[in-house]
PDB file of C-alpha atoms and ligand atoms in Angstrom:
ATOM      1  CA  MET A   1    -106.086-170.891 -76.944  1.00  0.00           C
ATOM      2  CA  ALA A   2    -102.579-172.304 -78.335  1.00  0.00           C
ATOM      3  CA  ALA A   3    -101.308-175.839 -77.530  1.00  0.00           C
ATOM      4  CA  ASP A   4     -96.871-175.974 -77.513  1.00  0.00           C
ATOM      5  CA  ASN A   5     -96.017-176.379 -80.494  1.00  0.00           C
ATOM      6  CA  GLY A   6     -92.361-178.084 -79.746  1.00  0.00           C
ATOM      7  CA  GLN A   7     -90.771-175.503 -81.667  1.00  0.00           C
ATOM      8  CA  GLY A   8     -89.081-173.161 -79.044  1.00  0.00           C
ATOM      9  CA  THR A   9     -86.290-171.987 -78.212  1.00  0.00           C
ATOM     10  CA  ASN A  10     -86.055-174.345 -74.827  1.00  0.00           C
ATOM     11  CA  ASP A  11     -86.822-177.105 -76.569  1.00  0.00           C
ATOM     12  CA  LYS A  12     -84.015-176.621 -79.669  1.00  0.00           C
ATOM     13  CA  ALA A  13     -80.885-176.855 -75.914  1.00  0.00           C
ATOM     14  CA  SER A  14     -82.459-180.068 -74.567  1.00  0.00           C
ATOM     15  CA  LEU A  15     -83.188-181.827 -78.005  1.00  0.00           C
ATOM     16  CA  PHE A  16     -79.766-181.612 -78.956  1.00  0.00           C
ATOM     17  CA  LEU A  17     -78.565-184.359 -76.938  1.00  0.00           C
ATOM     18  CA  PHE A  18     -80.211-186.854 -78.634  1.00  0.00           C
ATOM     19  CA  LEU A  19     -80.030-185.951 -82.184  1.00  0.00           C
ATOM     20  CA  PRO A  20     -77.176-187.331 -84.824  1.00  0.00           C
ATOM     21  CA  THR A  21     -74.332-185.823 -85.385  1.00  0.00           C
ATOM     22  CA  ARG A  22     -75.058-184.548 -89.158  1.00  0.00           C
ATOM     23  CA  ALA A  23     -78.220-182.804 -87.858  1.00  0.00           C
ATOM     24  CA  TYR A  24     -76.854-180.891 -84.919  1.00  0.00           C
ATOM     25  CA  ALA A  25     -74.141-179.882 -87.160  1.00  0.00           C
ATOM     26  CA  ASN A  26     -76.888-178.767 -89.419  1.00  0.00           C
ATOM     27  CA  LEU A  27     -78.674-177.114 -87.002  1.00  0.00           C
ATOM     28  CA  LEU A  28     -75.364-175.247 -86.047  1.00  0.00           C
ATOM     29  CA  LEU A  29     -74.728-173.951 -89.763  1.00  0.00           C
ATOM     30  CA  GLY A  30     -78.794-172.730 -90.187  1.00  0.00           C
ATOM     31  CA  ARG A  31     -80.186-175.554 -92.083  1.00  0.00           C
ATOM     32  CA  ARG A  32     -83.041-177.976 -91.301  1.00  0.00           C
ATOM     33  CA  ALA A  33     -82.906-181.191 -89.657  1.00  0.00           C
ATOM     34  CA  ASP A  34     -85.707-183.110 -89.739  1.00  0.00           C
ATOM     35  CA  VAL A  35     -86.584-184.748 -86.684  1.00  0.00           C
ATOM     36  CA  GLY A  36     -86.824-189.223 -87.857  1.00  0.00           C
ATOM     37  CA  HIS A  37     -89.376-188.864 -90.459  1.00  0.00           C
ATOM     38  CA  ARG A  38     -91.116-186.003 -89.695  1.00  0.00           C
ATOM     39  CA  MET A  39     -91.671-183.130 -92.859  1.00  0.00           C
ATOM     40  CA  PRO A  40     -91.732-179.678 -92.321  1.00  0.00           C
ATOM     41  CA  LEU A  41     -94.847-177.952 -90.135  1.00  0.00           C
ATOM     42  CA  ARG A  42     -97.454-176.281 -92.153  1.00  0.00           C
ATOM     43  CA  GLU A  43     -99.731-173.832 -90.613  1.00  0.00           C
ATOM     44  CA  THR A  44    -103.127-173.355 -91.927  1.00  0.00           C
ATOM     45  CA  GLU A  45    -106.365-171.817 -91.655  1.00  0.00           C
ATOM     46  CA  ALA A  46    -108.820-174.470 -91.191  1.00  0.00           C
ATOM     47  CA  ILE A  47    -112.955-175.653 -89.970  1.00  0.00           C
ATOM     48  CA  VAL A  48    -113.019-178.030 -88.049  1.00  0.00           C
ATOM     49  CA  LEU A  49    -115.908-180.224 -90.170  1.00  0.00           C
ATOM     50  CA  ARG A  50    -115.705-183.450 -87.568  1.00  0.00           C
ATOM     51  CA  THR A  51    -113.123-185.418 -84.998  1.00  0.00           C
ATOM     52  CA  TYR A  52    -113.304-188.993 -84.899  1.00  0.00           C
ATOM     53  CA  ARG A  53    -112.694-191.071 -82.123  1.00  0.00           C
ATOM     54  CA  LEU A  54    -108.970-192.684 -82.214  1.00  0.00           C
ATOM     55  CA  GLY A  55    -108.351-195.970 -79.802  1.00  0.00           C
ATOM     56  CA  GLU A  56    -107.766-194.935 -76.282  1.00  0.00           C
ATOM     57  CA  ALA A  57    -107.070-191.197 -76.454  1.00  0.00           C
ATOM     58  CA  ASP A  58    -106.781-189.797 -79.525  1.00  0.00           C
ATOM     59  CA  LYS A  59    -108.838-188.594 -82.626  1.00  0.00           C
ATOM     60  CA  ILE A  60    -109.173-187.953 -86.085  1.00  0.00           C
ATOM     61  CA  ALA A  61    -109.997-184.829 -87.508  1.00  0.00           C
ATOM     62  CA  SER A  62    -111.636-183.980 -90.223  1.00  0.00           C
ATOM     63  CA  LEU A  63    -110.487-180.046 -91.178  1.00  0.00           C
ATOM     64  CA  PHE A  64    -111.060-178.061 -94.650  1.00  0.00           C
ATOM     65  CA  THR A  65    -108.273-176.194 -94.853  1.00  0.00           C
ATOM     66  CA  ARG A  66    -107.417-173.079 -96.613  1.00  0.00           C
ATOM     67  CA  GLN A  67    -104.599-173.696 -98.063  1.00  0.00           C
ATOM     68  CA  LEU A  68    -104.218-177.565 -98.431  1.00  0.00           C
ATOM     69  CA  GLY A  69    -107.472-178.037 -99.107  1.00  0.00           C
ATOM     70  CA  ARG A  70    -109.602-180.884 -96.882  1.00  0.00           C
ATOM     71  CA  LEU A  71    -107.353-183.526 -95.048  1.00  0.00           C
ATOM     72  CA  ARG A  72    -107.829-185.624 -92.527  1.00  0.00           C
ATOM     73  CA  ALA A  73    -105.123-185.793 -88.872  1.00  0.00           C
ATOM     74  CA  VAL A  74    -104.681-187.540 -85.951  1.00  0.00           C
ATOM     75  CA  ALA A  75    -105.073-184.936 -82.916  1.00  0.00           C
ATOM     76  CA  GLN A  76    -102.529-187.150 -80.357  1.00  0.00           C
ATOM     77  CA  GLY A  77    -103.864-186.994 -77.014  1.00  0.00           C
ATOM     78  CA  ALA A  78    -107.118-185.218 -77.735  1.00  0.00           C
ATOM     79  CA  LEU A  79    -109.147-187.223 -75.700  1.00  0.00           C
ATOM     80  CA  ARG A  80    -106.825-187.590 -72.216  1.00  0.00           C
ATOM     81  CA  PRO A  81    -108.863-184.284 -69.784  1.00  0.00           C
ATOM     82  CA  LYS A  82    -105.805-182.459 -70.005  1.00  0.00           C
ATOM     83  CA  GLY A  83    -105.024-182.850 -73.830  1.00  0.00           C
ATOM     84  CA  ARG A  84    -103.116-180.387 -75.199  1.00  0.00           C
ATOM     85  CA  TYR A  85    -106.376-179.201 -77.593  1.00  0.00           C
ATOM     86  CA  GLY A  86    -108.307-178.248 -74.715  1.00  0.00           C
ATOM     87  CA  GLY A  87    -111.911-177.796 -76.700  1.00  0.00           C
ATOM     88  CA  THR A  88    -109.904-175.998 -79.729  1.00  0.00           C
ATOM     89  CA  LEU A  89    -111.470-178.995 -82.305  1.00  0.00           C
ATOM     90  CA  GLU A  90    -115.353-178.822 -81.466  1.00  0.00           C
ATOM     91  CA  PRO A  91    -116.928-179.051 -85.679  1.00  0.00           C
ATOM     92  CA  LEU A  92    -117.122-175.971 -86.679  1.00  0.00           C
ATOM     93  CA  SER A  93    -114.165-174.038 -84.866  1.00  0.00           C
ATOM     94  CA  TYR A  94    -112.000-171.920 -87.250  1.00  0.00           C
ATOM     95  CA  VAL A  95    -108.643-172.398 -86.176  1.00  0.00           C
ATOM     96  CA  ARG A  96    -105.503-171.909 -87.220  1.00  0.00           C
ATOM     97  CA  LEU A  97    -103.611-175.207 -86.752  1.00  0.00           C
ATOM     98  CA  TRP A  98     -99.827-176.391 -87.464  1.00  0.00           C
ATOM     99  CA  ILE A  99     -99.518-179.720 -89.495  1.00  0.00           C
ATOM    100  CA  PHE A 100     -97.026-182.331 -90.998  1.00  0.00           C
ATOM    101  CA  GLU A 101     -97.016-185.158 -93.094  1.00  0.00           C
ATOM    102  CA  ARG A 102     -95.917-188.142 -92.278  1.00  0.00           C
ATOM    103  CA  GLU A 103     -94.193-190.444 -94.753  1.00  0.00           C
ATOM    104  CA  ASN A 104     -96.537-193.489 -96.114  1.00  0.00           C
ATOM    105  CA  ARG A 105     -99.229-192.216 -94.268  1.00  0.00           C
ATOM    106  CA  ASP A 106    -102.543-190.753 -95.461  1.00  0.00           C
ATOM    107  CA  LEU A 107    -103.312-189.313 -92.099  1.00  0.00           C
ATOM    108  CA  LEU A 108    -101.769-185.724 -91.771  1.00  0.00           C
ATOM    109  CA  GLN A 109    -100.148-185.182 -88.337  1.00  0.00           C
ATOM    110  CA  LEU A 110    -101.443-182.227 -85.841  1.00  0.00           C
ATOM    111  CA  ASN A 111     -99.139-180.572 -83.965  1.00  0.00           C
ATOM    112  CA  SER A 112    -100.566-177.409 -82.550  1.00  0.00           C
ATOM    113  CA  VAL A 113    -104.420-175.720 -82.584  1.00  0.00           C
ATOM    114  CA  GLU A 114    -105.756-172.290 -81.735  1.00  0.00           C
ATOM    115  CA  ILE A 115    -109.383-170.742 -81.738  1.00  0.00           C
ATOM    116  CA  ILE A 116    -109.643-167.933 -84.406  1.00  0.00           C
ATOM    117  CA  GLU A 117    -113.137-168.276 -84.086  1.00  0.00           C
ATOM    118  CA  SER A 118    -116.132-170.252 -82.565  1.00  0.00           C
ATOM    119  CA  PHE A 119    -119.436-171.421 -83.539  1.00  0.00           C
ATOM    120  CA  PHE A 120    -120.576-173.666 -80.393  1.00  0.00           C
ATOM    121  CA  GLY A 121    -121.707-171.202 -78.555  1.00  0.00           C
ATOM    122  CA  MET A 122    -124.851-170.471 -81.288  1.00  0.00           C
ATOM    123  CA  GLN A 123    -125.275-174.774 -80.972  1.00  0.00           C
ATOM    124  CA  ALA A 124    -127.510-174.102 -78.415  1.00  0.00           C
ATOM    125  CA  ASP A 125    -130.508-173.352 -80.382  1.00  0.00           C
ATOM    126  CA  TYR A 126    -131.225-176.964 -82.343  1.00  0.00           C
ATOM    127  CA  ARG A 127    -131.963-175.677 -85.617  1.00  0.00           C
ATOM    128  CA  VAL A 128    -129.215-173.315 -85.823  1.00  0.00           C
ATOM    129  CA  GLN A 129    -127.231-176.748 -84.917  1.00  0.00           C
ATOM    130  CA  LEU A 130    -128.668-179.130 -87.069  1.00  0.00           C
ATOM    131  CA  ALA A 131    -128.232-176.853 -89.957  1.00  0.00           C
ATOM    132  CA  ALA A 132    -124.873-176.170 -89.177  1.00  0.00           C
ATOM    133  CA  GLN A 133    -123.804-180.269 -88.433  1.00  0.00           C
ATOM    134  CA  PHE A 134    -125.297-180.316 -92.543  1.00  0.00           C
ATOM    135  CA  LEU A 135    -122.864-178.083 -93.514  1.00  0.00           C
ATOM    136  CA  ALA A 136    -120.077-179.987 -91.400  1.00  0.00           C
ATOM    137  CA  GLU A 137    -121.636-182.766 -93.200  1.00  0.00           C
ATOM    138  CA  VAL A 138    -121.726-182.359 -96.404  1.00  0.00           C
ATOM    139  CA  GLY A 139    -118.288-180.629 -95.807  1.00  0.00           C
ATOM    140  CA  ASP A 140    -117.050-183.014 -95.184  1.00  0.00           C
ATOM    141  CA  ARG A 141    -118.447-185.140 -98.028  1.00  0.00           C
ATOM    142  CA  LEU A 142    -118.819-183.135-100.809  1.00  0.00           C
ATOM    143  CA  LEU A 143    -114.987-181.678-101.028  1.00  0.00           C
ATOM    144  CA  PRO A 144    -112.460-183.480-103.101  1.00  0.00           C
ATOM    145  CA  GLU A 145    -109.480-184.156-100.446  1.00  0.00           C
ATOM    146  CA  ARG A 146    -106.230-182.007-100.584  1.00  0.00           C
ATOM    147  CA  GLU A 147    -108.240-179.434-102.884  1.00  0.00           C
ATOM    148  CA  VAL A 148    -107.726-176.133-102.214  1.00  0.00           C
ATOM    149  CA  ASN A 149    -111.136-173.406-102.611  1.00  0.00           C
ATOM    150  CA  GLU A 150    -110.709-170.050-101.128  1.00  0.00           C
ATOM    151  CA  ARG A 151    -114.532-169.125-102.381  1.00  0.00           C
ATOM    152  CA  VAL A 152    -115.356-172.999-100.416  1.00  0.00           C
ATOM    153  CA  PHE A 153    -113.618-171.796 -97.552  1.00  0.00           C
ATOM    154  CA  ARG A 154    -115.051-168.357 -97.577  1.00  0.00           C
ATOM    155  CA  LEU A 155    -117.992-169.385 -98.332  1.00  0.00           C
ATOM    156  CA  LEU A 156    -118.894-171.399 -95.085  1.00  0.00           C
ATOM    157  CA  LEU A 157    -117.560-168.926 -92.797  1.00  0.00           C
ATOM    158  CA  ALA A 158    -119.703-166.403 -94.193  1.00  0.00           C
ATOM    159  CA  VAL A 159    -122.652-169.049 -93.978  1.00  0.00           C
ATOM    160  CA  LEU A 160    -121.614-169.371 -90.498  1.00  0.00           C
ATOM    161  CA  ARG A 161    -121.251-165.891 -89.153  1.00  0.00           C
ATOM    162  CA  ALA A 162    -124.904-165.943 -90.508  1.00  0.00           C
ATOM    163  CA  LEU A 163    -126.262-168.601 -88.228  1.00  0.00           C
ATOM    164  CA  LYS A 164    -124.599-167.347 -85.915  1.00  0.00           C
ATOM    165  CA  ASN A 165    -125.471-163.463 -86.227  1.00  0.00           C
ATOM    166  CA  SER A 166    -129.304-163.430 -87.435  1.00  0.00           C
ATOM    167  CA  ALA A 167    -129.791-166.888 -85.955  1.00  0.00           C
ATOM    168  CA  GLU A 168    -132.414-167.755 -89.170  1.00  0.00           C
ATOM    169  CA  VAL A 169    -131.966-170.302 -90.869  1.00  0.00           C
ATOM    170  CA  ASN A 170    -133.428-170.675 -94.031  1.00  0.00           C
ATOM    171  CA  ARG A 171    -131.413-167.793 -96.009  1.00  0.00           C
ATOM    172  CA  PRO A 172    -128.694-168.913 -95.043  1.00  0.00           C
ATOM    173  CA  LEU A 173    -129.160-173.177 -96.110  1.00  0.00           C
ATOM    174  CA  LEU A 174    -130.349-172.384 -99.510  1.00  0.00           C
ATOM    175  CA  TYR A 175    -127.569-169.406-100.527  1.00  0.00           C
ATOM    176  CA  PHE A 176    -125.369-172.323 -98.826  1.00  0.00           C
ATOM    177  CA  ASP A 177    -127.489-174.983-100.885  1.00  0.00           C
ATOM    178  CA  TYR A 178    -127.001-172.472-103.937  1.00  0.00           C
ATOM    179  CA  TRP A 179    -123.742-172.024-103.807  1.00  0.00           C
ATOM    180  CA  MET A 180    -122.168-175.547-102.501  1.00  0.00           C
ATOM    181  CA  VAL A 181    -123.988-176.461-106.343  1.00  0.00           C
ATOM    182  CA  ARG A 182    -122.755-173.492-108.266  1.00  0.00           C
ATOM    183  CA  LEU A 183    -119.064-173.866-107.234  1.00  0.00           C
ATOM    184  CA  GLY A 184    -119.093-177.296-107.460  1.00  0.00           C
ATOM    185  CA  GLY A 185    -120.286-177.615-111.138  1.00  0.00           C
ATOM    186  CA  PHE A 186    -123.716-179.270-111.127  1.00  0.00           C
ATOM    187  CA  LEU A 187    -126.002-176.089-112.016  1.00  0.00           C
ATOM    188  CA  PRO A 188    -128.996-177.568-113.768  1.00  0.00           C
ATOM    189  CA  ASP A 189    -131.104-175.396-116.378  1.00  0.00           C
ATOM    190  CA  PHE A 190    -133.759-173.063-114.437  1.00  0.00           C
ATOM    191  CA  GLU A 191    -135.069-173.122-118.132  1.00  0.00           C
ATOM    192  CA  ASN A 192    -135.994-175.929-120.095  1.00  0.00           C
ATOM    193  CA  CYS A 193    -136.462-179.154-119.330  1.00  0.00           C
ATOM    194  CA  ALA A 194    -133.800-182.025-119.793  1.00  0.00           C
ATOM    195  CA  SER A 195    -135.257-184.446-121.491  1.00  0.00           C
ATOM    196  CA  CYS A 196    -136.787-183.768-124.314  1.00  0.00           C
ATOM    197  CA  GLY A 197    -135.439-179.748-124.098  1.00  0.00           C
ATOM    198  CA  ARG A 198    -139.045-177.819-123.838  1.00  0.00           C
ATOM    199  CA  ALA A 199    -139.548-174.553-121.349  1.00  0.00           C
ATOM    200  CA  LEU A 200    -140.304-175.339-117.977  1.00  0.00           C
ATOM    201  CA  GLY A 201    -142.104-171.900-117.835  1.00  0.00           C
ATOM    202  CA  GLU A 202    -144.357-170.035-114.935  1.00  0.00           C
ATOM    203  CA  GLU A 203    -145.043-174.112-114.031  1.00  0.00           C
ATOM    204  CA  GLY A 204    -141.172-174.548-113.281  1.00  0.00           C
ATOM    205  CA  GLY A 205    -139.592-177.613-113.138  1.00  0.00           C
ATOM    206  CA  HIS A 206    -140.670-181.217-111.446  1.00  0.00           C
ATOM    207  CA  TYR A 207    -137.673-183.396-110.022  1.00  0.00           C
ATOM    208  CA  ALA A 208    -137.450-186.929-108.350  1.00  0.00           C
ATOM    209  CA  ARG A 209    -135.636-188.447-105.263  1.00  0.00           C
ATOM    210  CA  GLY A 210    -130.798-188.538-106.895  1.00  0.00           C
ATOM    211  CA  SER A 211    -132.421-186.132-109.213  1.00  0.00           C
ATOM    212  CA  GLU A 212    -129.691-183.313-110.740  1.00  0.00           C
ATOM    213  CA  SER A 213    -131.782-182.172-113.445  1.00  0.00           C
ATOM    214  CA  LEU A 214    -135.558-180.356-113.777  1.00  0.00           C
ATOM    215  CA  LEU A 215    -138.064-182.134-115.986  1.00  0.00           C
ATOM    216  CA  CYS A 216    -141.167-180.907-117.200  1.00  0.00           C
ATOM    217  CA  ARG A 217    -144.774-181.902-116.173  1.00  0.00           C
ATOM    218  CA  ASN A 218    -144.891-184.499-120.055  1.00  0.00           C
ATOM    219  CA  CYS A 219    -141.069-185.648-119.078  1.00  0.00           C
ATOM    220  CA  THR A 220    -141.533-186.478-115.310  1.00  0.00           C
ATOM    221  CA  HIS A 221    -142.487-189.905-112.752  1.00  0.00           C
ATOM    222  CA  PRO A 222    -145.252-190.041-110.855  1.00  0.00           C
ATOM    223  CA  GLY A 223    -144.525-189.075-107.097  1.00  0.00           C
ATOM    224  CA  GLY A 224    -141.610-186.119-107.901  1.00  0.00           C
ATOM    225  CA  LYS A 225    -142.204-182.499-106.424  1.00  0.00           C
ATOM    226  CA  VAL A 226    -141.585-179.495-108.177  1.00  0.00           C
ATOM    227  CA  VAL A 227    -140.346-176.213-107.740  1.00  0.00           C
ATOM    228  CA  SER A 228    -141.607-173.385-109.180  1.00  0.00           C
ATOM    229  CA  ALA A 229    -140.077-170.765-111.951  1.00  0.00           C
ATOM    230  CA  ALA A 230    -140.531-168.175-108.771  1.00  0.00           C
ATOM    231  CA  SER A 231    -138.560-169.777-106.290  1.00  0.00           C
ATOM    232  CA  LEU A 232    -135.743-170.095-108.856  1.00  0.00           C
ATOM    233  CA  ALA A 233    -135.748-166.485-109.815  1.00  0.00           C
ATOM    234  CA  MET A 234    -135.601-165.412-106.257  1.00  0.00           C
ATOM    235  CA  VAL A 235    -132.971-167.978-105.745  1.00  0.00           C
ATOM    236  CA  LYS A 236    -130.522-166.405-108.687  1.00  0.00           C
ATOM    237  CA  ALA A 237    -131.567-162.623-107.978  1.00  0.00           C
ATOM    238  CA  ALA A 238    -130.942-163.659-103.848  1.00  0.00           C
ATOM    239  CA  CYS A 239    -127.783-165.024-103.846  1.00  0.00           C
ATOM    240  CA  ARG A 240    -125.990-162.969-106.296  1.00  0.00           C
ATOM    241  CA  GLN A 241    -125.510-160.150-103.556  1.00  0.00           C
ATOM    242  CA  PRO A 242    -123.788-161.141-100.232  1.00  0.00           C
ATOM    243  CA  LEU A 243    -125.859-163.578 -97.489  1.00  0.00           C
ATOM    244  CA  ASP A 244    -125.077-160.635 -95.035  1.00  0.00           C
ATOM    245  CA  LYS A 245    -126.875-157.781 -97.592  1.00  0.00           C
ATOM    246  CA  TRP A 246    -129.652-160.369 -98.550  1.00  0.00           C
ATOM    247  CA  LEU A 247    -130.310-161.168 -94.355  1.00  0.00           C
ATOM    248  CA  ALA A 248    -130.521-157.463 -93.997  1.00  0.00           C
ATOM    249  CA  GLN A 249    -133.508-157.536 -96.171  1.00  0.00           C
ATOM    250  CA  GLU A 250    -136.262-157.697 -93.563  1.00  0.00           C
ATOM    251  CA  LYS A 251    -137.484-160.994 -93.781  1.00  0.00           C
ATOM    252  CA  ALA A 252    -137.430-164.879 -96.109  1.00  0.00           C
ATOM    253  CA  PRO A 253    -139.005-164.178 -99.215  1.00  0.00           C
ATOM    254  CA  PRO A 254    -141.452-167.316 -99.679  1.00  0.00           C
ATOM    255  CA  GLY A 255    -140.241-170.497-102.028  1.00  0.00           C
ATOM    256  CA  CYS A 256    -137.289-170.677 -99.694  1.00  0.00           C
ATOM    257  CA  ARG A 257    -137.564-173.688 -98.396  1.00  0.00           C
ATOM    258  CA  GLU A 258    -139.139-175.252-101.463  1.00  0.00           C
ATOM    259  CA  ALA A 259    -135.361-173.976-103.133  1.00  0.00           C
ATOM    260  CA  ARG A 260    -133.717-175.287-100.530  1.00  0.00           C
ATOM    261  CA  HIS A 261    -135.104-178.665-101.228  1.00  0.00           C
ATOM    262  CA  PHE A 262    -134.627-178.835-104.398  1.00  0.00           C
ATOM    263  CA  PHE A 263    -130.430-177.778-104.471  1.00  0.00           C
ATOM    264  CA  GLU A 264    -130.072-180.408-100.993  1.00  0.00           C
ATOM    265  CA  GLU A 265    -131.461-183.140-103.522  1.00  0.00           C
ATOM    266  CA  ILE A 266    -129.090-182.287-105.752  1.00  0.00           C
ATOM    267  CA  ILE A 267    -126.084-182.180-103.127  1.00  0.00           C
ATOM    268  CA  GLU A 268    -127.215-185.411-101.726  1.00  0.00           C
ATOM    269  CA  SER A 269    -127.350-187.095-105.433  1.00  0.00           C
ATOM    270  CA  HIS A 270    -123.769-185.874-105.068  1.00  0.00           C
ATOM    271  CA  THR A 271    -122.539-187.464-101.953  1.00  0.00           C
ATOM    272  CA  GLU A 272    -123.800-190.908-102.567  1.00  0.00           C
ATOM    273  CA  LYS A 273    -124.817-191.768 -99.560  1.00  0.00           C
ATOM    274  CA  LYS A 274    -127.818-189.878 -98.176  1.00  0.00           C
ATOM    275  CA  LEU A 275    -127.416-186.734 -95.669  1.00  0.00           C
ATOM    276  CA  VAL A 276    -128.294-188.042 -91.829  1.00  0.00           C
ATOM    277  CA  THR A 277    -128.814-184.161 -91.399  1.00  0.00           C
ATOM    278  CA  ARG A 278    -130.424-183.555 -94.157  1.00  0.00           C
ATOM    279  CA  GLN A 279    -132.968-186.325 -93.230  1.00  0.00           C
ATOM    280  CA  MET A 280    -133.498-184.463 -89.618  1.00  0.00           C
ATOM    281  CA  MET A 281    -133.790-181.276 -91.255  1.00  0.00           C
ATOM    282  CA  GLU A 282    -136.721-182.166 -93.062  1.00  0.00           C
ATOM    283  CA  GLU A 283    -138.987-182.351 -89.615  1.00  0.00           C
ATOM    284  CA  GLU A 284    -137.316-179.718 -87.707  1.00  0.00           C
ATOM    285  CA  VAL A 285    -136.165-177.326 -90.374  1.00  0.00           C
TER     286      VAL A 285
HETATM  287 ZN1   ZN B 301    -139.879-182.774-120.428  1.00  0.00          ZN
END
């Protein structure tokens, strides 16, 4: 569904009436004439992370764009019943959009949006919905603003498609967690204690709330959790292949939830605030 981007040739004729003389001359000469303080339109693909209400009629959309990184943009009139955006700004929609910067303002402005692929229907399954919301929340909190990251963009799309097509939650989430940690440069040492350097061995590693690394039995604090060496080895091997290839194998191996919990601890320790969806997932997924 494409909303009118206001750049059609029909609009051009009527625009002439309002343009100052020099801008009109530039148009006739084929030069760019931006109207007012608007910067040129940019086209990019994006995944909608979340939207917020802005006043009576507008929305702010947090978007992870392929060509410009994560950014926030105003969608004017998005809350109006017959607004130009329709359902295009549903969280996790994969869209193509046209956007422009506004001088001296942090927020960009959306001009038009069209859906490439929707991930809305799959969210009728509550566990899938929670998993999808977790992806959006982590993306919104963890991805640096205006930093292009093609690998993370492809990762998000692959995980969304896996959730949609398999309705399985654990393997897609673990794959997402592992690669977000690894691509973010937070992957800890799986083999040795981060405090004393001793080999962790069969027993695996201990970690506590807010941990970013693994400790041996002697260095750990009481009340922590353990992730076994077998689970860590499974993750390393499984996440080396494409996600759809892994999902084609019969069923999730043991240790997925245990490993997921550890990687989600690392993710949360980097997001500063507690992740709402993570708490919800702990009971359901
Ligand atoms: Zn130690």
